[in-house]
Coordinates of C-alpha atoms and ligand atoms in Angstrom, one line a residue:
Chain X
M1 CA -5.5 -73.5 30.5
I2 CA -6.4 -74.8 33.9
P3 CA -9.9 -74.6 35.5
G4 CA -10.5 -72.1 38.3
R5 CA -10.5 -73.3 41.9
F6 CA -13.1 -75.7 43.1
E7 CA -13.6 -78.4 45.7
Y8 CA -13.7 -82.0 44.4
H9 CA -16.1 -84.5 45.7
A10 CA -16.4 -88.1 44.6
A11 CA -20.0 -89.3 45.1
T12 CA -20.2 -92.9 46.2
D13 CA -23.8 -93.6 45.2
V14 CA -27.0 -91.8 43.9
D15 CA -28.1 -90.8 47.4
D16 CA -24.7 -89.4 48.1
A17 CA -24.8 -87.4 44.8
V18 CA -28.2 -86.0 45.6
R19 CA -27.0 -85.0 49.1
L20 CA -24.0 -83.3 47.7
L21 CA -26.1 -81.5 45.1
A22 CA -28.5 -80.3 47.8
E23 CA -25.7 -79.1 50.0
H24 CA -24.0 -77.0 47.2
G25 CA -27.1 -75.9 45.2
A26 CA -26.2 -73.7 42.3
D27 CA -22.5 -73.8 43.2
G28 CA -22.3 -77.5 42.5
K29 CA -21.9 -79.2 39.2
L30 CA -21.9 -82.9 38.3
L31 CA -18.9 -84.3 36.5
A32 CA -19.6 -87.1 34.0
G33 CA -17.0 -87.6 31.2
G34 CA -15.9 -84.1 31.6
H35 CA -15.4 -83.5 27.9
S36 CA -17.9 -80.6 27.8
L37 CA -17.6 -79.4 31.3
L38 CA -13.8 -79.3 31.7
P39 CA -13.3 -77.4 28.4
M40 CA -15.8 -74.9 29.5
M41 CA -14.2 -74.6 33.0
K42 CA -10.8 -74.0 31.3
L43 CA -12.2 -71.2 29.3
R44 CA -14.0 -69.8 32.4
F45 CA -17.4 -70.2 30.8
A46 CA -18.2 -72.2 33.8
E47 CA -16.7 -71.7 37.3
P48 CA -18.5 -74.1 39.7
A49 CA -17.2 -74.0 43.3
H50 CA -17.9 -77.7 43.8
I51 CA -17.5 -80.5 41.4
I52 CA -19.4 -83.7 42.2
D53 CA -17.8 -86.6 40.3
I54 CA -20.3 -89.4 39.6
N55 CA -17.8 -91.7 37.8
G56 CA -17.6 -93.9 40.9
I57 CA -21.2 -94.9 40.8
A58 CA -21.3 -98.2 39.1
D59 CA -25.2 -98.2 39.0
L60 CA -25.1 -95.3 36.6
R61 CA -23.4 -97.4 33.8
G62 CA -24.6 -100.1 31.6
I63 CA -27.3 -101.0 29.1
R64 CA -30.1 -103.5 29.7
E65 CA -33.5 -104.6 28.5
E66 CA -36.4 -104.4 30.8
G67 CA -39.5 -105.9 29.1
D68 CA -40.1 -103.7 26.1
T69 CA -37.9 -101.0 27.4
L70 CA -34.2 -100.3 26.9
V71 CA -32.6 -98.8 30.0
I72 CA -29.3 -97.0 29.6
G73 CA -27.2 -95.6 32.5
P74 CA -26.3 -92.0 31.9
M75 CA -22.6 -92.8 32.6
T76 CA -22.4 -95.2 29.7
T77 CA -19.6 -93.9 27.4
E78 CA -20.0 -93.4 23.7
S79 CA -17.5 -96.2 23.2
A80 CA -19.7 -98.6 25.2
I81 CA -22.8 -97.5 23.2
I82 CA -20.9 -98.3 20.0
D83 CA -19.8 -101.7 21.2
S84 CA -23.2 -102.8 22.6
G85 CA -24.5 -105.9 20.8
L86 CA -27.9 -105.3 22.5
L87 CA -28.2 -101.8 21.0
Q88 CA -26.9 -102.9 17.6
R89 CA -29.8 -105.5 17.5
R90 CA -32.6 -103.4 19.1
C91 CA -31.7 -99.8 18.6
P92 CA -28.9 -99.4 16.0
V93 CA -29.5 -95.7 15.5
L94 CA -27.7 -95.1 18.9
P95 CA -24.4 -96.7 17.9
E96 CA -24.7 -95.1 14.5
A97 CA -25.0 -91.6 16.1
A98 CA -22.3 -92.3 18.7
R99 CA -19.8 -93.3 16.0
L100 CA -20.3 -89.8 14.5
I101 CA -19.4 -88.0 17.7
A102 CA -15.9 -86.6 18.3
D103 CA -13.0 -89.1 18.1
P104 CA -12.0 -92.3 19.8
Q105 CA -10.3 -90.8 22.9
V106 CA -13.3 -88.4 23.5
R107 CA -15.8 -91.3 23.0
N108 CA -13.9 -93.3 25.7
R109 CA -14.8 -90.6 28.2
G110 CA -17.8 -88.7 27.0
T111 CA -21.1 -90.2 28.2
I112 CA -24.6 -90.4 26.8
G113 CA -25.9 -88.7 29.9
G114 CA -23.4 -85.8 29.7
D115 CA -24.1 -85.4 26.0
A116 CA -27.9 -85.4 26.5
L117 CA -27.8 -83.1 29.5
H118 CA -25.3 -80.5 28.6
G119 CA -27.9 -78.6 26.6
D120 CA -25.6 -77.7 23.7
P121 CA -27.8 -77.6 20.6
G122 CA -24.7 -79.0 18.8
N123 CA -24.8 -82.3 20.8
D124 CA -26.1 -85.3 18.8
H125 CA -27.9 -87.4 21.4
P126 CA -30.8 -85.0 22.2
A127 CA -32.3 -85.3 18.8
V128 CA -31.8 -89.0 18.6
L129 CA -33.4 -89.6 22.0
M130 CA -36.3 -87.3 21.0
A131 CA -36.8 -89.4 17.9
L132 CA -36.8 -92.5 20.1
D133 CA -39.4 -91.1 22.5
A134 CA -37.0 -91.7 25.3
E135 CA -37.5 -90.4 28.9
F136 CA -35.1 -89.4 31.6
V137 CA -35.4 -90.8 35.1
I138 CA -34.5 -88.0 37.5
H139 CA -33.5 -88.1 41.2
G140 CA -33.6 -85.1 43.5
R141 CA -34.3 -84.4 47.1
K142 CA -38.0 -84.9 46.5
G143 CA -37.5 -88.4 45.1
E144 CA -37.8 -89.7 41.6
R145 CA -39.6 -88.3 38.6
R146 CA -39.7 -89.0 34.9
E147 CA -39.5 -86.5 32.1
P148 CA -39.9 -87.1 28.4
V149 CA -37.0 -86.0 26.3
N150 CA -39.4 -84.3 23.9
G151 CA -40.1 -80.9 25.5
F152 CA -37.1 -81.2 27.8
Y153 CA -34.9 -78.7 25.9
V154 CA -35.9 -75.1 26.6
G155 CA -33.0 -73.1 25.1
P156 CA -29.3 -73.2 24.6
Y157 CA -27.8 -74.9 27.7
L158 CA -31.3 -74.7 29.3
T159 CA -33.2 -77.9 30.2
A160 CA -36.1 -78.9 32.4
L161 CA -33.5 -80.3 34.9
D162 CA -33.3 -78.3 38.2
D163 CA -30.2 -77.6 40.3
G164 CA -30.0 -80.4 42.7
E165 CA -31.3 -83.1 40.3
L166 CA -29.4 -85.8 38.5
V167 CA -30.5 -88.2 35.8
T168 CA -30.1 -91.8 36.8
A169 CA -31.4 -93.6 33.7
I170 CA -32.5 -93.1 30.1
R171 CA -35.5 -95.2 29.2
I172 CA -36.3 -96.0 25.6
P173 CA -39.3 -97.9 24.3
T174 CA -37.7 -100.7 22.3
P175 CA -38.3 -99.7 18.6
A176 CA -40.4 -102.2 16.6
A177 CA -38.5 -105.1 15.0
G178 CA -37.6 -104.3 11.4
H179 CA -37.9 -100.5 11.9
G180 CA -35.9 -98.2 9.6
Y181 CA -33.4 -95.8 11.1
A182 CA -30.7 -93.3 10.1
Y183 CA -28.7 -90.5 11.7
A184 CA -27.4 -88.4 8.8
K185 CA -24.8 -85.9 10.0
F186 CA -23.0 -83.4 7.9
K187 CA -19.8 -82.1 9.6
R188 CA -16.7 -80.3 8.3
K189 CA -14.1 -82.8 9.7
T190 CA -13.6 -85.5 12.3
G191 CA -14.4 -84.4 15.7
D192 CA -16.6 -81.5 14.6
Y193 CA -20.1 -80.8 15.7
A194 CA -22.9 -81.0 13.1
T195 CA -23.3 -78.3 10.6
A196 CA -26.7 -80.0 10.4
A197 CA -28.0 -83.5 11.2
T198 CA -31.3 -85.4 11.0
C199 CA -32.5 -88.5 12.8
C200 CA -35.2 -90.6 11.1
L201 CA -36.9 -93.6 12.6
L202 CA -39.8 -95.2 10.7
E203 CA -42.0 -98.2 10.6
M204 CA -43.5 -99.5 7.3
D205 CA -46.7 -101.3 6.6
G206 CA -46.1 -102.6 3.1
D207 CA -45.7 -99.5 1.0
T208 CA -47.2 -97.2 3.6
C209 CA -45.4 -95.4 6.4
R210 CA -47.1 -96.4 9.7
R211 CA -45.0 -94.3 11.9
V212 CA -42.3 -91.7 11.4
R213 CA -40.1 -89.6 13.7
L214 CA -37.8 -86.8 12.3
T215 CA -35.7 -84.6 14.5
L216 CA -32.9 -82.1 13.8
T217 CA -29.6 -81.3 15.4
N218 CA -27.9 -77.8 15.5
V219 CA -30.2 -75.9 13.4
G220 CA -32.0 -74.0 16.2
P221 CA -31.5 -73.0 19.8
T222 CA -32.5 -76.5 20.8
P223 CA -32.9 -79.8 19.0
L224 CA -36.0 -79.7 16.8
R225 CA -38.8 -82.1 16.2
A226 CA -40.1 -81.8 12.6
S227 CA -43.7 -82.7 13.3
E228 CA -45.2 -81.3 10.1
A229 CA -42.7 -83.4 8.1
E230 CA -43.7 -86.4 10.1
D231 CA -47.4 -85.8 9.4
L232 CA -46.7 -85.5 5.7
L233 CA -45.2 -89.0 5.6
T234 CA -47.4 -90.8 8.2
G235 CA -50.0 -93.0 6.5
A236 CA -48.7 -92.3 3.1
E237 CA -46.4 -93.9 0.5
P238 CA -43.0 -92.2 0.8
T239 CA -42.6 -91.3 -2.9
A240 CA -39.7 -89.0 -4.0
E241 CA -42.2 -86.2 -4.1
R242 CA -43.4 -86.7 -0.5
I243 CA -39.8 -87.0 0.8
E244 CA -39.1 -83.7 -0.9
Q245 CA -42.1 -82.1 0.8
A246 CA -41.0 -83.5 4.2
A247 CA -37.5 -82.1 3.6
Q248 CA -39.0 -78.6 2.8
A249 CA -41.2 -78.8 5.9
A250 CA -38.1 -79.7 8.0
M251 CA -36.2 -76.8 6.5
S252 CA -39.1 -74.4 7.3
I253 CA -38.6 -74.9 11.1
C254 CA -34.8 -74.3 11.0
N255 CA -33.5 -71.2 12.7
P256 CA -29.7 -71.7 13.0
A257 CA -27.2 -69.1 14.1
A258 CA -24.4 -68.0 11.7
D259 CA -21.0 -69.3 12.8
L260 CA -17.8 -70.8 11.3
R261 CA -19.9 -73.7 9.9
G262 CA -21.8 -71.3 7.7
S263 CA -24.7 -68.9 7.2
P264 CA -28.3 -69.7 8.3
E265 CA -29.2 -70.3 4.7
Y266 CA -26.4 -72.8 4.1
K267 CA -27.2 -74.7 7.4
T268 CA -30.9 -74.8 6.6
H269 CA -30.1 -76.1 3.1
M270 CA -27.9 -78.9 4.7
A271 CA -30.6 -79.7 7.1
G272 CA -32.9 -80.3 4.1
E273 CA -30.3 -82.5 2.5
M274 CA -29.7 -84.5 5.7
T275 CA -33.4 -85.0 6.0
R276 CA -33.6 -86.4 2.5
R277 CA -30.7 -88.7 3.2
A278 CA -32.0 -89.8 6.6
I279 CA -35.5 -90.7 5.2
R280 CA -34.0 -92.6 2.2
T281 CA -31.6 -94.6 4.3
A282 CA -34.2 -95.4 6.9
L283 CA -36.6 -96.5 4.2
E284 CA -34.0 -98.7 2.6
R285 CA -33.3 -100.3 5.9
A286 CA -37.0 -100.8 6.8
R287 CA -37.3 -102.6 3.5
G288 CA -34.4 -104.9 4.4
G289 CA -31.9 -103.0 2.3
Chain I
M1 CA -8.0 -76.0 49.4
A2 CA -6.8 -79.4 50.4
K3 CA -4.5 -81.4 48.2
H4 CA -5.4 -85.0 47.3
A5 CA -2.9 -87.7 47.9
I6 CA -3.2 -90.1 45.0
T7 CA -1.4 -93.2 43.8
L8 CA -1.0 -93.8 40.1
N9 CA 0.5 -96.9 38.6
I10 CA 2.5 -95.6 35.7
N11 CA 4.2 -98.0 33.3
G12 CA 4.0 -100.7 36.0
Q13 CA 5.4 -98.6 38.8
D14 CA 3.3 -97.1 41.7
M15 CA 3.8 -93.4 42.1
D16 CA 2.5 -91.3 45.0
V17 CA 1.7 -87.7 44.4
A18 CA -0.2 -84.8 45.9
V19 CA -2.4 -82.9 43.5
D20 CA -4.7 -79.9 43.5
S21 CA -8.5 -80.4 42.7
R22 CA -8.1 -78.4 39.6
E23 CA -4.9 -80.0 38.3
L24 CA -5.2 -81.8 35.0
L25 CA -3.5 -85.2 34.6
I26 CA -1.2 -83.9 31.8
H27 CA 0.3 -81.4 34.3
T28 CA 0.8 -84.0 37.0
L29 CA 2.6 -86.3 34.5
R30 CA 4.8 -83.6 33.1
D31 CA 5.5 -81.2 35.9
R32 CA 5.3 -83.3 39.0
L33 CA 6.4 -86.7 37.8
R34 CA 8.7 -85.4 35.0
L35 CA 7.2 -87.8 32.5
T36 CA 7.4 -85.3 29.6
G37 CA 6.6 -87.7 26.8
A38 CA 3.0 -86.8 26.5
H39 CA 2.8 -83.3 25.1
I40 CA 0.5 -80.3 25.4
G41 CA -0.6 -79.2 22.0
C42 CA -4.0 -77.6 21.9
E43 CA -5.2 -77.9 25.6
T44 CA -8.7 -78.1 24.2
S45 CA -9.2 -81.8 23.7
H46 CA -8.7 -81.7 19.9
C47 CA -5.1 -82.6 19.0
G48 CA -4.4 -85.8 20.9
A49 CA -0.7 -84.9 21.7
C50 CA -1.5 -85.5 25.4
T51 CA -3.0 -89.0 24.8
V52 CA -2.1 -91.6 27.4
D53 CA -3.6 -95.0 28.2
I54 CA -5.8 -95.1 31.4
D55 CA -7.2 -98.5 32.5
G56 CA -7.1 -100.0 29.0
A57 CA -8.4 -97.0 27.0
S58 CA -6.8 -94.1 25.2
V59 CA -7.6 -90.7 26.9
K60 CA -6.7 -87.1 26.3
S61 CA -5.0 -86.3 29.6
C62 CA -5.5 -82.5 29.2
T63 CA -9.2 -83.2 29.9
V64 CA -9.1 -85.4 32.9
L65 CA -8.6 -84.2 36.5
A66 CA -5.5 -85.9 38.0
V67 CA -7.6 -86.7 41.1
Q68 CA -9.9 -88.7 39.0
A69 CA -7.0 -91.0 38.1
Q70 CA -6.6 -92.2 41.7
G71 CA -5.6 -95.9 41.5
A72 CA -5.5 -96.1 37.8
D73 CA -3.2 -98.0 35.6
I74 CA -1.5 -95.5 33.2
R75 CA 0.7 -96.2 30.3
T76 CA 2.6 -93.4 28.7
V77 CA 5.0 -93.4 25.7
E78 CA 7.9 -93.8 28.2
G79 CA 6.6 -97.3 28.8
L80 CA 6.8 -98.5 25.2
A81 CA 10.4 -99.3 24.5
G82 CA 11.8 -102.4 26.4
A83 CA 15.2 -103.7 27.2
E84 CA 15.4 -105.2 23.7
G85 CA 15.1 -101.7 22.2
L86 CA 12.4 -99.8 20.4
H87 CA 8.8 -101.1 20.4
P88 CA 7.6 -102.2 16.9
I89 CA 5.3 -99.2 16.9
Q90 CA 8.3 -96.8 17.4
E91 CA 10.3 -98.7 14.8
G92 CA 7.3 -98.4 12.4
F93 CA 7.2 -94.6 12.8
F94 CA 10.9 -94.4 12.1
Q95 CA 11.0 -96.9 9.2
E96 CA 8.0 -95.4 7.4
H97 CA 8.8 -91.7 8.1
G98 CA 5.8 -91.3 10.2
L99 CA 7.1 -88.2 11.9
Q100 CA 8.9 -84.9 11.2
C101 CA 9.1 -82.5 14.1
G102 CA 7.9 -85.3 16.5
F103 CA 5.5 -83.1 18.5
C104 CA 2.5 -85.2 17.9
T105 CA 4.4 -88.5 17.9
P106 CA 4.2 -89.6 21.6
G107 CA 0.4 -89.3 21.5
M108 CA 0.3 -91.1 18.1
L109 CA 2.5 -93.9 19.4
I110 CA 0.5 -94.6 22.6
R111 CA -2.8 -94.3 20.7
A112 CA -1.5 -96.7 18.0
W113 CA -0.4 -99.1 20.7
R114 CA -3.9 -99.3 22.2
L115 CA -5.4 -99.6 18.7
L116 CA -3.3 -102.6 18.1
Q117 CA -4.0 -104.1 21.5
D118 CA -7.7 -103.9 20.7
N119 CA -7.4 -104.9 17.0
P120 CA -4.0 -106.5 16.1
N121 CA -4.8 -106.6 12.4
P122 CA -6.7 -103.4 11.5
S123 CA -7.6 -102.5 7.9
E124 CA -6.5 -99.1 6.6
E125 CA -9.9 -97.7 7.2
E126 CA -9.9 -98.9 10.8
I127 CA -6.5 -97.3 11.3
R128 CA -7.8 -94.0 9.9
Q129 CA -10.8 -94.2 12.2
G130 CA -8.7 -95.3 15.1
M131 CA -6.2 -92.5 14.8
A132 CA -8.8 -89.8 14.1
G133 CA -8.3 -88.1 17.4
N134 CA -4.6 -87.4 16.8
L135 CA -3.6 -84.5 14.6
C136 CA -0.3 -83.9 12.9
R137 CA 0.7 -80.7 11.3
C138 CA 3.9 -81.9 9.5
T139 CA 3.8 -85.4 8.2
G140 CA 0.5 -86.0 6.6
Y141 CA -1.3 -89.1 7.5
Q142 CA -0.2 -91.5 4.8
N143 CA 3.1 -92.4 6.4
I144 CA 1.5 -92.6 9.9
I145 CA -1.0 -95.2 8.5
R146 CA 2.0 -97.1 7.0
A147 CA 3.8 -97.0 10.3
V148 CA 0.9 -98.6 12.1
Q149 CA 0.6 -101.2 9.4
H150 CA 4.3 -102.0 9.8
A151 CA 4.0 -102.3 13.5
S152 CA 0.9 -104.6 13.1
E153 CA 2.8 -106.9 10.8
K154 CA 5.8 -107.0 12.9
M155 CA 3.9 -107.6 16.2
Q156 CA 1.8 -110.4 14.6
S157 CA 4.8 -112.1 13.2
G158 CA 6.6 -111.7 16.5
E159 CA 3.6 -113.4 18.2
T160 CA 3.6 -116.3 15.8
A161 CA 7.3 -116.7 16.2
A162 CA 6.9 -116.8 20.0
A163 CA 4.0 -119.3 19.7
E164 CA 6.0 -121.7 17.6
Ligands
FAD301 C1 -13.0 -82.5 20.5 C2 -14.5 -82.7 20.9 C3 -15.4 -83.0 19.9 C4 -16.7 -83.2 20.2 N1 -17.7 -83.5 19.3 C5 -18.9 -83.7 19.6 C6 -19.9 -84.0 18.6 O1 -19.6 -84.1 17.4 N2 -21.2 -84.3 19.0 C7 -21.5 -84.3 20.3 O2 -22.7 -84.6 20.6 N3 -20.6 -84.0 21.3 C8 -19.4 -83.7 21.0 N4 -18.5 -83.5 21.9 C9 -18.9 -83.4 23.3 C10 -18.7 -84.7 24.0 O3 -19.5 -85.7 23.4 C11 -19.0 -84.6 25.5 O4 -18.3 -85.6 26.2 C12 -20.5 -84.6 25.9 O5 -21.2 -83.6 25.3 C13 -20.7 -84.4 27.4 O6 -20.5 -85.6 28.0 P1 -19.6 -85.8 29.2 O7 -19.9 -87.2 29.7 O8 -18.2 -85.5 28.9 O9 -20.3 -84.8 30.3 P2 -19.6 -83.6 31.1 O10 -18.8 -82.7 30.4 O11 -19.0 -84.2 32.4 O12 -21.0 -82.9 31.6 C14 -21.8 -82.1 30.7 C15 -22.9 -81.5 31.5 O13 -23.9 -82.5 31.8 C16 -24.2 -82.5 33.2 N5 -24.5 -83.9 33.6 C17 -23.7 -85.0 33.2 N6 -24.2 -86.2 33.7 C18 -25.4 -85.8 34.3 C19 -26.4 -86.5 35.0 N7 -26.3 -87.9 35.0 N8 -27.5 -85.9 35.4 C20 -27.5 -84.5 35.3 N9 -26.6 -83.7 34.7 C21 -25.5 -84.4 34.2 C22 -22.9 -82.0 33.8 O14 -23.2 -81.4 35.1 C23 -22.5 -80.9 32.8 O15 -23.3 -79.7 33.0 C24 -17.1 -83.2 21.6 C25 -16.2 -82.9 22.6 C26 -14.9 -82.7 22.3 C27 -13.9 -82.4 23.4
FES302 S1 -3.3 -81.1 24.4 FE1 -4.9 -82.6 25.0 S2 -5.8 -82.9 23.1 FE2 -4.5 -81.3 22.5
FES303 S1 5.4 -84.7 13.3 FE1 5.2 -82.6 13.6 S2 3.1 -82.5 14.3 FE2 3.3 -84.5 13.7

């Protein structure tokens, strides 16, 4: 299996990448880690005539803190996310989710940007970034714009990104100190995409939930935000009964497709179970457990 | 479409080669450079048979364009054994029966080598996680874990001996 013919371009900086994208329009495709794009090209699901490799742009890598914002370069690999002391301290849900993606070799190449922008509902970062209220910094011919991750996913492989645009940074408001977090992912084996997964971020005020975020992976055409489940928990004590109500609310928005991982009913059931687990784990961690 | 002239440093030796844009690194290694240690198992980035080390990290070479490796330091299984004989990792696989047909073995060996460079004394759990990107259809994983443990012990005692 070898990809079809294409012209290879190595972009030297962001302006160069924007210029190459503008030149090749819909025929051009950015190459990040290549671990979603190259497999698709081998299978001829994608046949771009021009590949624009952004691996040589050093500015697109790295993780830093800017005031109360965490700024992550889209070309930061999953392995670098896992190894980041800064993220382990400030935003541990990201390393937790990255550890559940694929396997060590794939994580050495696969990037957070490629994962978040591929648009596969099976990818794990989109739901996590939605729960974190992250935003994408986007560069195109018309300059820079910012777009919240919530609302960015339109359908399978369909995002609010236009041809000719590239994401140059992911900005995350630093979660409150002492927040609870969990990414609960159910998968059949190492290296598999989620049968269902839930991200939970929460802040407690004594026994009351001050703020909750719940998002779901791979149980719909896009990642889902479980707003009703969030409302059920916000401002309330997260008793077992309320957690169950939230899990039911999360299940009610699931609309998964049947595939080798199971029937829609089974996947929806697992989304409920992942939601229970994510909330319980996040709660324990918020309470210092 | 133009070929790309690239230089790869493979197992310490510079090699010049001309590659097509769409050429995958595994094919450059096997077909152009005749380094046939790394195998092609699944071609879909799952099995790890094609694993090589690029600039200090394990990579599945069926999912990297050769042109992307321009200037890279690459280590393949051919670079493991030295003048003194088998590398402790190779010896471990042979002592602990970590292989049967041997198809997955080159990928296993070079991945285990990187794992032990990064973490010379891994726990069993760390070995299982570290080797999770390499599949074997014959042996089962128990003996492979033991092989890595064997190599870890041998490499550490070797280091202490050298340090004394
Ligand atoms: C065996 C295997 C198992 C996997 N399991 C999982 C899993 O469990 N969970 C999971 O989430 N993923 C999984 N993946 C996917 C893997 O994480 C991919 O690497 C990732 O989805 C894409 O990242 P990439 O850097 O490889 O991007 P690429 O494949 O290079 O690019 C993907 C898409 O994003 C676009 N893109 C990349 N960067 C930018 C940018 N800066 N701006 C705009 N567009 C951009 C590209 O043009 C392309 O369309 C798996 C992959 C493999 C091979
Ligand atoms: S041949 Fe590359 S991972 Fe299987
Ligand atoms: S020894 Fe045969 S596949 Fe592993």
